[in-house]
């Protein structure tokens, strides 16, 4: 739309997801090459960022990949966006079964020792539940 090309170097463990995203762009009618999946290892990131045609970088997920993108962009004074942990919300609605919600919340936060980029990080509890839970062991709720 603005003449820019998107390059995606997806996590090496999910190449089919990356190819599916590229296919969505193609089927949506974008010109060939407007969005391209790069099936390369992390060691190639610095060389890709070094290309003069590239104006920036973005990394999602783990610190190792973000470190490579951040350093590579900084060396070249290129814009960069890093999302290395996110702020994935866990929302508890008034209709929730609180025992199930509590058990699920613990699993959502500590899955893979909390090292999952999709682990719940912000817990949002409906006000009516928070009001009824003021006598909880910690007694602290942020609004």
Short mmCIF file of C-alpha atoms in Angstrom, two decimals:
data_model
loop_
_atom_site.label_atom_id
_atom_site.label_comp_id
_atom_site.label_asym_id
_atom_site.label_seq_id
_atom_site.Cartn_x
_atom_site.Cartn_y
_atom_site.Cartn_z
CA UNK A 1 0.00 0.00 0.00
CA UNK A 2 2.91 2.35 0.70
CA UNK A 3 5.44 0.65 -1.52
CA UNK A 4 7.08 -1.25 1.30
CA UNK A 5 7.87 -4.95 1.24
CA UNK A 6 7.45 -7.12 4.32
CA UNK A 7 9.95 -9.87 5.14
CA UNK A 8 9.09 -12.40 7.82
CA UNK A 9 11.72 -14.55 9.49
CA UNK A 10 9.45 -16.63 11.64
CA UNK A 11 10.53 -18.84 14.52
CA UNK A 12 12.27 -21.87 13.06
CA UNK A 13 9.90 -24.26 14.82
CA UNK A 14 6.82 -22.96 12.95
CA UNK A 15 7.71 -22.61 9.26
CA UNK A 16 4.24 -23.65 8.09
CA UNK A 17 2.66 -20.74 9.99
CA UNK A 18 5.01 -18.33 8.22
CA UNK A 19 4.19 -19.82 4.84
CA UNK A 20 0.47 -19.63 5.62
CA UNK A 21 0.76 -15.91 6.39
CA UNK A 22 2.58 -15.34 3.10
CA UNK A 23 -0.18 -17.27 1.31
CA UNK A 24 -2.85 -15.05 2.92
CA UNK A 25 -1.13 -11.95 1.50
CA UNK A 26 -0.92 -13.58 -1.93
CA UNK A 27 -4.60 -14.61 -1.90
CA UNK A 28 -5.57 -11.12 -0.71
CA UNK A 29 -4.21 -9.76 -3.97
CA UNK A 30 -0.93 -8.23 -2.89
CA UNK A 31 1.70 -8.14 -5.65
CA UNK A 32 4.18 -11.00 -5.82
CA UNK A 33 7.02 -10.38 -3.41
CA UNK A 34 5.16 -7.74 -1.36
CA UNK A 35 5.30 -10.07 1.63
CA UNK A 36 7.91 -12.79 1.79
CA UNK A 37 8.68 -15.52 4.28
CA UNK A 38 12.37 -16.10 4.91
CA UNK A 39 13.05 -19.68 5.90
CA UNK A 40 16.49 -18.99 7.35
CA UNK A 41 18.17 -19.55 10.69
CA UNK A 42 18.71 -16.82 13.27
CA UNK A 43 22.37 -16.52 12.28
CA UNK A 44 21.24 -14.83 9.03
CA UNK A 45 19.36 -11.99 10.77
CA UNK A 46 22.35 -9.66 10.96
CA UNK A 47 23.11 -10.02 7.25
CA UNK A 48 19.47 -9.35 6.36
CA UNK A 49 19.41 -6.22 8.55
CA UNK A 50 22.63 -5.12 6.88
CA UNK A 51 20.94 -4.82 3.50
CA UNK A 52 20.70 -1.13 2.62
CA UNK A 53 17.17 -1.58 1.28
CA UNK A 54 15.86 -2.53 4.71
CA UNK A 55 14.65 0.28 6.93
CA UNK A 56 13.96 -1.55 10.18
CA UNK A 57 13.25 -4.73 12.01
CA UNK A 58 10.78 -6.29 14.39
CA UNK A 59 11.10 -9.30 16.66
CA UNK A 60 8.42 -11.24 18.46
CA UNK A 61 9.04 -13.98 20.95
CA UNK A 62 12.26 -14.93 22.60
CA UNK A 63 15.09 -12.80 23.89
CA UNK A 64 17.74 -14.45 21.71
CA UNK A 65 16.04 -13.43 18.47
CA UNK A 66 15.21 -9.99 19.84
CA UNK A 67 18.83 -9.54 20.87
CA UNK A 68 20.01 -10.27 17.33
CA UNK A 69 17.47 -7.93 15.76
CA UNK A 70 18.11 -5.17 18.32
CA UNK A 71 21.89 -5.29 17.97
CA UNK A 72 21.73 -5.56 14.18
CA UNK A 73 19.38 -2.58 13.91
CA UNK A 74 21.34 -0.51 16.45
CA UNK A 75 24.62 -1.04 14.55
CA UNK A 76 22.97 0.47 11.51
CA UNK A 77 20.73 3.05 13.25
CA UNK A 78 17.59 1.38 11.93
CA UNK A 79 14.18 1.45 13.56
CA UNK A 80 13.27 -1.63 15.54
CA UNK A 81 10.30 -2.94 17.50
CA UNK A 82 10.77 -5.75 20.00
CA UNK A 83 7.91 -7.68 21.58
CA UNK A 84 9.67 -10.15 23.82
CA UNK A 85 7.12 -11.22 26.32
CA UNK A 86 4.00 -9.35 25.53
CA UNK A 87 1.26 -8.43 27.90
CA UNK A 88 -1.14 -11.24 27.22
CA UNK A 89 -4.26 -10.68 29.31
CA UNK A 90 -6.08 -13.33 31.31
CA UNK A 91 -9.61 -12.03 31.77
CA UNK A 92 -12.00 -13.39 34.40
CA UNK A 93 -15.60 -12.49 33.62
CA UNK A 94 -18.45 -12.41 36.18
CA UNK A 95 -19.87 -15.64 34.77
CA UNK A 96 -16.63 -17.57 35.32
CA UNK A 97 -16.34 -20.63 37.52
CA UNK A 98 -13.78 -19.19 39.94
CA UNK A 99 -12.19 -22.51 40.89
CA UNK A 100 -11.62 -23.36 37.24
CA UNK A 101 -10.49 -19.79 36.47
CA UNK A 102 -7.96 -19.81 39.31
CA UNK A 103 -6.51 -23.19 38.31
CA UNK A 104 -6.35 -22.15 34.66
CA UNK A 105 -4.75 -18.80 35.55
CA UNK A 106 -1.92 -20.55 37.36
CA UNK A 107 -1.32 -22.85 34.38
CA UNK A 108 -1.54 -19.92 31.94
CA UNK A 109 1.17 -18.04 33.81
CA UNK A 110 3.63 -20.81 34.63
CA UNK A 111 3.35 -22.93 31.46
CA UNK A 112 6.90 -23.66 30.32
CA UNK A 113 8.15 -21.94 33.49
CA UNK A 114 6.61 -18.69 32.29
CA UNK A 115 8.98 -18.63 29.31
CA UNK A 116 6.24 -18.86 26.71
CA UNK A 117 5.64 -15.67 24.75
CA UNK A 118 1.91 -16.32 25.10
CA UNK A 119 1.94 -16.88 28.86
CA UNK A 120 -0.66 -14.78 30.67
CA UNK A 121 0.92 -11.66 32.15
CA UNK A 122 -1.93 -9.28 32.97
CA UNK A 123 -4.77 -10.61 35.04
CA UNK A 124 -7.97 -8.66 34.61
CA UNK A 125 -10.78 -9.60 36.96
CA UNK A 126 -14.35 -8.32 36.64
CA UNK A 127 -15.06 -5.70 39.28
CA UNK A 128 -17.87 -7.74 40.82
CA UNK A 129 -15.47 -10.63 41.45
CA UNK A 130 -12.78 -8.31 42.80
CA UNK A 131 -15.29 -6.67 45.18
CA UNK A 132 -16.33 -10.10 46.50
CA UNK A 133 -12.70 -11.16 46.88
CA UNK A 134 -11.44 -8.35 49.11
CA UNK A 135 -11.03 -10.87 51.91
CA UNK A 136 -8.59 -12.93 49.88
CA UNK A 137 -5.29 -13.84 51.52
CA UNK A 138 -3.41 -10.98 49.87
CA UNK A 139 -6.28 -8.50 49.87
CA UNK A 140 -4.73 -6.49 47.00
CA UNK A 141 -6.42 -5.84 43.69
CA UNK A 142 -5.41 -3.18 41.20
CA UNK A 143 -8.04 -1.47 39.12
#
